[in-house]
C-alpha positions as a Markdown table, in Angstrom:
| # | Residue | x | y | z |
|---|---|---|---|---|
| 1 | Unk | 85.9 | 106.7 | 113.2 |
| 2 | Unk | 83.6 | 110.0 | 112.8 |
| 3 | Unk | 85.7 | 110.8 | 109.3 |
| 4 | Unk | 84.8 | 107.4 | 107.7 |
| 5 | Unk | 80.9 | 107.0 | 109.0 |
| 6 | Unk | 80.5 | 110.9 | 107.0 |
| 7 | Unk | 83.0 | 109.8 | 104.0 |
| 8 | Unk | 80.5 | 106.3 | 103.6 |
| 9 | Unk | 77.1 | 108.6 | 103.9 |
| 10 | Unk | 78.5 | 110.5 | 101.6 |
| 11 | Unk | 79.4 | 107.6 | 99.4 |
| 12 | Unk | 75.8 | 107.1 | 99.9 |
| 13 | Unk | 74.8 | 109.5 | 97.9 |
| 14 | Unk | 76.6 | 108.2 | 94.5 |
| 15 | Unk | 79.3 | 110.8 | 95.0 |
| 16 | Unk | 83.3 | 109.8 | 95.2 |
| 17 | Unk | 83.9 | 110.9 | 99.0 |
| 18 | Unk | 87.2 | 110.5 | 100.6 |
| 19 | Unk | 88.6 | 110.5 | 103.8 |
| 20 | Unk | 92.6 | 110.9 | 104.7 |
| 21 | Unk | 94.7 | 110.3 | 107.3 |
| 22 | Unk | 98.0 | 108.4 | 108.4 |
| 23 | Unk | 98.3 | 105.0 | 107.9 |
| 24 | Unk | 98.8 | 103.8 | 111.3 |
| 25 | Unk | 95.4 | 105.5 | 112.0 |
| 26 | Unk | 93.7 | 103.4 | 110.0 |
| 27 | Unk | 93.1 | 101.3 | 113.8 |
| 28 | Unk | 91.1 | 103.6 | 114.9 |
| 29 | Unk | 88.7 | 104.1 | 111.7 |
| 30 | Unk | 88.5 | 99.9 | 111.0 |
| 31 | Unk | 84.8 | 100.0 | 111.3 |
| 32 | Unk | 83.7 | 102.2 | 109.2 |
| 33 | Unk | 86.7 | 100.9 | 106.3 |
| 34 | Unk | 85.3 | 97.5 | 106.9 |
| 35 | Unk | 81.4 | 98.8 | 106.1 |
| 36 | Unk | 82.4 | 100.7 | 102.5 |
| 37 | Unk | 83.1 | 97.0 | 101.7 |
| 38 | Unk | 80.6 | 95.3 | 103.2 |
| 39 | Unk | 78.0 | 98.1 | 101.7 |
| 40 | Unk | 79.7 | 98.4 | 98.4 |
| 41 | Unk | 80.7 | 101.7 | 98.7 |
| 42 | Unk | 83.1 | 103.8 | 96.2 |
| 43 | Unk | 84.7 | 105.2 | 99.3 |
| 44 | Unk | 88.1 | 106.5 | 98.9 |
| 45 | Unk | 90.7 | 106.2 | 101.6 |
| 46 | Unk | 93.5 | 108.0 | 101.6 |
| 47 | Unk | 96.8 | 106.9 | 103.9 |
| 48 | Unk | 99.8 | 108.6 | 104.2 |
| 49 | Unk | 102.8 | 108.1 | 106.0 |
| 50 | Unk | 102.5 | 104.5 | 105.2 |
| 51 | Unk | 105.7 | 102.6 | 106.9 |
| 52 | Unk | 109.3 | 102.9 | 108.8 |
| 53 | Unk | 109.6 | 106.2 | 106.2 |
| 54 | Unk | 107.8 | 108.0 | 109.0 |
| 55 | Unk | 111.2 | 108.2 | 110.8 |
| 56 | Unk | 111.9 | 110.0 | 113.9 |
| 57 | Unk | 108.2 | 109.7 | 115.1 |
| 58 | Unk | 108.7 | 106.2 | 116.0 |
| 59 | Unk | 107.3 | 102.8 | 116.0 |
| 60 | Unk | 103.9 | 104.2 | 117.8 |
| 61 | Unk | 103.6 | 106.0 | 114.4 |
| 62 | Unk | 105.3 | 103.6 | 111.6 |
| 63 | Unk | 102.5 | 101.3 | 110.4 |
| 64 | Unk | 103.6 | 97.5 | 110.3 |
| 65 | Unk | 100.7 | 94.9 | 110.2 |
| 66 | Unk | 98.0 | 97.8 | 108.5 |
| 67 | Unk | 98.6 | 96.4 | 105.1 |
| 68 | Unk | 98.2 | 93.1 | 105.7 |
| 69 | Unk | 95.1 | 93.9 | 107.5 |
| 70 | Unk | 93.6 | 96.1 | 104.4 |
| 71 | Unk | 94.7 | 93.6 | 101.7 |
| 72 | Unk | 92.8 | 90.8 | 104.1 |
| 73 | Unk | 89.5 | 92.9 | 104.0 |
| 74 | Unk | 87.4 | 91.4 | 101.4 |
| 75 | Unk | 86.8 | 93.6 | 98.3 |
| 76 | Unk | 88.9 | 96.6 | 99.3 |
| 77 | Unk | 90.9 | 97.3 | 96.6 |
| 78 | Unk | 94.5 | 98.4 | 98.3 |
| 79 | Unk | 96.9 | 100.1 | 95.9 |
| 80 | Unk | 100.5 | 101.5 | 97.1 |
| 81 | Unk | 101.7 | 103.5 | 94.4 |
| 82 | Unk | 105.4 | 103.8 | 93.6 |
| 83 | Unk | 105.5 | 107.3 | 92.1 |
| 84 | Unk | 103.4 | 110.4 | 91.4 |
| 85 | Unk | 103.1 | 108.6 | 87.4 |
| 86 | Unk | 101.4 | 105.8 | 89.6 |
| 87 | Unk | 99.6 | 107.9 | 91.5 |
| 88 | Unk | 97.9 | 109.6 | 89.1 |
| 89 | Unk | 97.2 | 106.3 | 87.2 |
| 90 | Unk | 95.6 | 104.7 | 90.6 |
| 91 | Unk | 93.0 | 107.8 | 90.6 |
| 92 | Unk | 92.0 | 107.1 | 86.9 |
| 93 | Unk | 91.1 | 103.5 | 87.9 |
| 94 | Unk | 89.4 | 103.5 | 90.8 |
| 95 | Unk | 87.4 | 106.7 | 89.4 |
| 96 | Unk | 86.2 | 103.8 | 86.8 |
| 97 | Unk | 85.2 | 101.6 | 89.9 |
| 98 | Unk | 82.1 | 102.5 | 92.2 |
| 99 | Unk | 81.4 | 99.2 | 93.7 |
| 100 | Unk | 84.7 | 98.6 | 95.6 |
| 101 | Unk | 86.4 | 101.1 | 98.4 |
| 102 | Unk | 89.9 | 101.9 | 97.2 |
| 103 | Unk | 92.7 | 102.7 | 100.1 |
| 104 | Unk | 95.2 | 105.0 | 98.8 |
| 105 | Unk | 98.3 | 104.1 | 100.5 |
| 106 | Unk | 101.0 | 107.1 | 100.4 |
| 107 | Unk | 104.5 | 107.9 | 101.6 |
| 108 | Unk | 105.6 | 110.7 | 103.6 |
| 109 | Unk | 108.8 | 111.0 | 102.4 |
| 110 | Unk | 109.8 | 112.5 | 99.0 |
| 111 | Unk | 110.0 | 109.7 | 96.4 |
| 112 | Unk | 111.9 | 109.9 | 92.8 |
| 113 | Unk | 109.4 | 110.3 | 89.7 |
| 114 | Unk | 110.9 | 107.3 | 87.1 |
| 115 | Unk | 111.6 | 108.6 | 83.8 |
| 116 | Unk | 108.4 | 106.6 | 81.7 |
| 117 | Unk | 110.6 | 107.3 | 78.7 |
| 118 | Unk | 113.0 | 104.6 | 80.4 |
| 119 | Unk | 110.5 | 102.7 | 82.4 |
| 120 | Unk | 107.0 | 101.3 | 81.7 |
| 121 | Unk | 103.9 | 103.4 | 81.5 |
| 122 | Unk | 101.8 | 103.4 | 84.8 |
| 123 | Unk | 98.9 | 102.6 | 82.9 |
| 124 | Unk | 99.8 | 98.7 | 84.4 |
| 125 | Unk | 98.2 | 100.2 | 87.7 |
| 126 | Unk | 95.0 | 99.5 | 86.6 |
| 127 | Unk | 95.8 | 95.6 | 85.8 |
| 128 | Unk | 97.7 | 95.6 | 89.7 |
| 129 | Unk | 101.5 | 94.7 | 88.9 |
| 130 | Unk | 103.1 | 95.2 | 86.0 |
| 131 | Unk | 106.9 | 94.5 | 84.2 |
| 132 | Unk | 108.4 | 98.0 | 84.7 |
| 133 | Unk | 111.6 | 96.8 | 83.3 |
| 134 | Unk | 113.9 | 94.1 | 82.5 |
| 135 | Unk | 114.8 | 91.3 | 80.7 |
| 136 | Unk | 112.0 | 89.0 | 78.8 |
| 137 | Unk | 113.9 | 86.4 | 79.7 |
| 138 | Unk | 115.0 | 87.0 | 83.9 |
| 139 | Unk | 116.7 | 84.9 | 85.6 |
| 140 | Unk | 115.4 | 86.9 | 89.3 |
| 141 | Unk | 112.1 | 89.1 | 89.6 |
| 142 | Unk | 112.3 | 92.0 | 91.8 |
| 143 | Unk | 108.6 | 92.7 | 93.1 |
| 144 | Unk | 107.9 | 96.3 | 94.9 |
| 145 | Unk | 105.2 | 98.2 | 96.0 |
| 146 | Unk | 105.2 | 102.0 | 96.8 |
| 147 | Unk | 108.4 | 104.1 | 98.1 |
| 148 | Unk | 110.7 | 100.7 | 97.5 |
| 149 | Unk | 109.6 | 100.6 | 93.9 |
| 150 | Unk | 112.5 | 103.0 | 93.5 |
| 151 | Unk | 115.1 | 101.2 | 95.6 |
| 152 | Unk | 114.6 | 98.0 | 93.7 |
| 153 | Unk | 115.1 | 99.7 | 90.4 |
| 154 | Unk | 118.2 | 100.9 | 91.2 |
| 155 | Unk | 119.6 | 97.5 | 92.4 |
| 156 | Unk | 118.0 | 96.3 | 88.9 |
| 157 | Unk | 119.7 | 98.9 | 87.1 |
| 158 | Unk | 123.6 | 97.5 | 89.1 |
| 159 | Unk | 122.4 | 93.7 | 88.8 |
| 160 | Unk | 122.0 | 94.8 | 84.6 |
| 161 | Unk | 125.0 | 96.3 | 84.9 |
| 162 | Unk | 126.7 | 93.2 | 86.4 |
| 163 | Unk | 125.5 | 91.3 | 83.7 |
| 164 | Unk | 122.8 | 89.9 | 85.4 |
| 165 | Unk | 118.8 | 89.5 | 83.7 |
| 166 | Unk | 116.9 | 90.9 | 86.2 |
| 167 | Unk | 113.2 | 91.9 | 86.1 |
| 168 | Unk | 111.3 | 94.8 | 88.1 |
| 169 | Unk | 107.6 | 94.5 | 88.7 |
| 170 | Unk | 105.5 | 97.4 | 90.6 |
| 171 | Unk | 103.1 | 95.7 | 92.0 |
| 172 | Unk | 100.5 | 98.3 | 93.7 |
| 173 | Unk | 97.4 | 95.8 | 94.4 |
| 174 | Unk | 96.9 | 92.5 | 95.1 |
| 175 | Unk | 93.5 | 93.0 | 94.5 |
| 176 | Unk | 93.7 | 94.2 | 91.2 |
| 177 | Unk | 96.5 | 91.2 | 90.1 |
| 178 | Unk | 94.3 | 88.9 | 91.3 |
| 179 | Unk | 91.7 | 89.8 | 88.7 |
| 180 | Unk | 93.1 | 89.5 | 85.7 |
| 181 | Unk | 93.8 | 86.1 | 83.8 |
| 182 | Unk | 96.4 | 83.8 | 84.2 |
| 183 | Unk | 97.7 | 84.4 | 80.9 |
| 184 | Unk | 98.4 | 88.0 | 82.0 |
| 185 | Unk | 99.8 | 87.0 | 85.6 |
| 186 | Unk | 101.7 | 84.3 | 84.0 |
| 187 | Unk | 103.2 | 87.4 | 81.6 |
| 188 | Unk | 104.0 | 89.6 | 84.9 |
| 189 | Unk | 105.4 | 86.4 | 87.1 |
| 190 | Unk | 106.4 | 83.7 | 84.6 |
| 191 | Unk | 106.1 | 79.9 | 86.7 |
| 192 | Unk | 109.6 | 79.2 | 85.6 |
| 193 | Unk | 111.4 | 81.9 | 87.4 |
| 194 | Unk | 111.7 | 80.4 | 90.8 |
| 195 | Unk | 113.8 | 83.4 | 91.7 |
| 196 | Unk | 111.9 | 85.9 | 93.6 |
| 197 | Unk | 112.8 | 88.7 | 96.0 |
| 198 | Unk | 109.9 | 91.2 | 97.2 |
| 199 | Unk | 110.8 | 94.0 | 98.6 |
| 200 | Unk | 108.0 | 96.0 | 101.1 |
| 201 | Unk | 108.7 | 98.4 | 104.2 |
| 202 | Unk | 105.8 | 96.0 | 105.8 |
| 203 | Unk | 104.9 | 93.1 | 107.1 |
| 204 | Unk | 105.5 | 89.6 | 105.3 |
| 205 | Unk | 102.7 | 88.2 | 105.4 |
| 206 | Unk | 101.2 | 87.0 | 102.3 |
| 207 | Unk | 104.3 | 87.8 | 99.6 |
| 208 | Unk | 104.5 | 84.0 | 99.7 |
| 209 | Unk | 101.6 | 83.9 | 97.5 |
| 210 | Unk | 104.0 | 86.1 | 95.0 |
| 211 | Unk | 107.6 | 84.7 | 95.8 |
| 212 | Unk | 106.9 | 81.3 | 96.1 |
| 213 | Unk | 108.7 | 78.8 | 98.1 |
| 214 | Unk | 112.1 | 79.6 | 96.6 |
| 215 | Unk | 112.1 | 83.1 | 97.1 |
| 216 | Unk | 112.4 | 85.1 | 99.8 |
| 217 | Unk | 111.5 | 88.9 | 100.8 |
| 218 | Unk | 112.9 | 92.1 | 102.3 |
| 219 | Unk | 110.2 | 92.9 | 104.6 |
| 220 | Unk | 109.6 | 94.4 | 108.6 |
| 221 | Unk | 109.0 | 91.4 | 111.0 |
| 222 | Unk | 109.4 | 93.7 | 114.3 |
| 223 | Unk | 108.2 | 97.4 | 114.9 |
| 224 | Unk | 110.5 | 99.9 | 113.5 |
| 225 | Unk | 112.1 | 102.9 | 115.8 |
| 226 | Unk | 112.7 | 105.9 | 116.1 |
| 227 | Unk | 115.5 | 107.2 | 114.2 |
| 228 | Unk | 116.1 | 109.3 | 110.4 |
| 229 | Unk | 115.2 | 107.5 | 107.3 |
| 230 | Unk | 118.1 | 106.6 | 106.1 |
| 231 | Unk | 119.4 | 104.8 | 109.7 |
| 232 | Unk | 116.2 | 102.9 | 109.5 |
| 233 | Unk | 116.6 | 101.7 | 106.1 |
| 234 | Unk | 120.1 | 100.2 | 106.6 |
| 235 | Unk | 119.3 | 99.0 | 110.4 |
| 236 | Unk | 116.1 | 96.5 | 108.3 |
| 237 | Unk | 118.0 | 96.2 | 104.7 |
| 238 | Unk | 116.1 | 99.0 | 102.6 |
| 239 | Unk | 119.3 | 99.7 | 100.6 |
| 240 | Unk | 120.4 | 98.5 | 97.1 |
| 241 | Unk | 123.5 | 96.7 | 98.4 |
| 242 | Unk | 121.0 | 94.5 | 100.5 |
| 243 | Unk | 118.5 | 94.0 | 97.8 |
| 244 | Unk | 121.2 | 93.2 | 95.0 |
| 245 | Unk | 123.0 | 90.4 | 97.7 |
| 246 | Unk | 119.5 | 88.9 | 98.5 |
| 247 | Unk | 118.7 | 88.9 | 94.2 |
| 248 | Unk | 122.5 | 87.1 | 94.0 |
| 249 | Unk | 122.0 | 84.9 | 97.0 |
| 250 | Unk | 118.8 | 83.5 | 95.0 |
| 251 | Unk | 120.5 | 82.7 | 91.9 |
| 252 | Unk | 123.1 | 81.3 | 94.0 |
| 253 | Unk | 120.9 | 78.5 | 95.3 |
């Protein structure tokens, strides 16, 4: 709480203060996260060990609800990057942006780096979501944020491989998606793909605004445990065989 009442004085002062500290933390430092809004600050806040990927420190330390609580704030802008490309590409847009708070929202464990010779540029970051890859013509939409950006990439990559038109989008902000046209959404998430799957090591609510009423989502609807990564990610579905059954069960319907 301390951290965020200096980081907004700061802010105060015109200059691009940031405050950081694990994700499930953010409980304790609501107030002053709620203010940079409220005061339309430029504070940056910076979360890291953002979900179940926390591992053997348990479900007192694996944050849940917190982004469903950030993206509810008004006028925070909330952006989970997928990889250090994204990353990078998040700090370039919110440097351009001094009237909204940005929160930062950050793995702990080591994620891949997608080859953007193969891939999309990250530059989509600063329009929120983006077509990282896949067909112009899908028949399912795969829709990450952060660490599973990479996990539904790979079950892209076999559903291609099946012979399947599949379509990743990163999708790092909410905020940022809902602020561009529909012309541009309607380019990311095309009306006549009813075939949605998002995938996010966090709580469901509000991917039905995304996934629509036939499609479903690969989400955390209980606290995690304690246990290594990969354990956790099979016991709750993080794994490409999940993620390509769900994408097939969809097209199935």
């Amino acid at each position: 709480h301390g951290m965020g009442a200096v980081v907004n004085g700061m802010s105060l002062s015109h200059l691009r203060a940031y405050g950081s500290t694990f994700f499930v933390f953010l409980d304790y430092m609501r107030p002053p996260v709620r203010l940079s809004s409220l005061m339309e600050l430029g504070s940056v806040w910076v979360f890291t060990h953002d979900s179940i990927g926390v591992g053997e420190d348990g479900p007192t330390h694996q944050p849940i609800e917190q982004l469903a609580m950030l993206r509810a704030t008004p006028g925070i802008d909330t952006i989970r990057p997928g990889d250090a490309n994204e990353v990078a590409a998040a700090w370039r847009a919110l440097m351009t942006d001094g009237r909204h708070p940005t929160a930062l929202v950050l793995s702990r464990q080591p994620m891949p780096t997608l080859d953007r010779s193969t891939y999309a540029s990250a530059d989509g970051v600063a329009k929120g979501a983006y077509v990282l890859a896949g067909s112009d013509d899908p028949q399912v939409i795969l829709i990450a944020s952060g660490s599973e950006v990479s996990l539904v990439t790979k079950a892209y990559e076999q559903l291609k491989a099946e012979g399947i038109a599949a379509r990743v989008v990163s999708m790092p902000s909410w905020f940022r998606f809902e602020l561009q046209d529909q012309a541009y959404r309607e380019s990311v998430l095309p009306s006549g793909v009813t075939a949605r799957l998002a995938v996010e090591m966090g709580g469901e609510m509000g991917w039905d605004r995304y996934v629509g009423p036939k499609g479903a989502t690969i989400t955390m609807s209980t606290f995690g445990a304690s246990a290594p990564l990969a354990g956790l990610q099979d016991k709750y579905g993080f794994t490409v065989e999940n993620v390509v059954a769900k994408a097939k069960a969809l097209l199935a319907k």
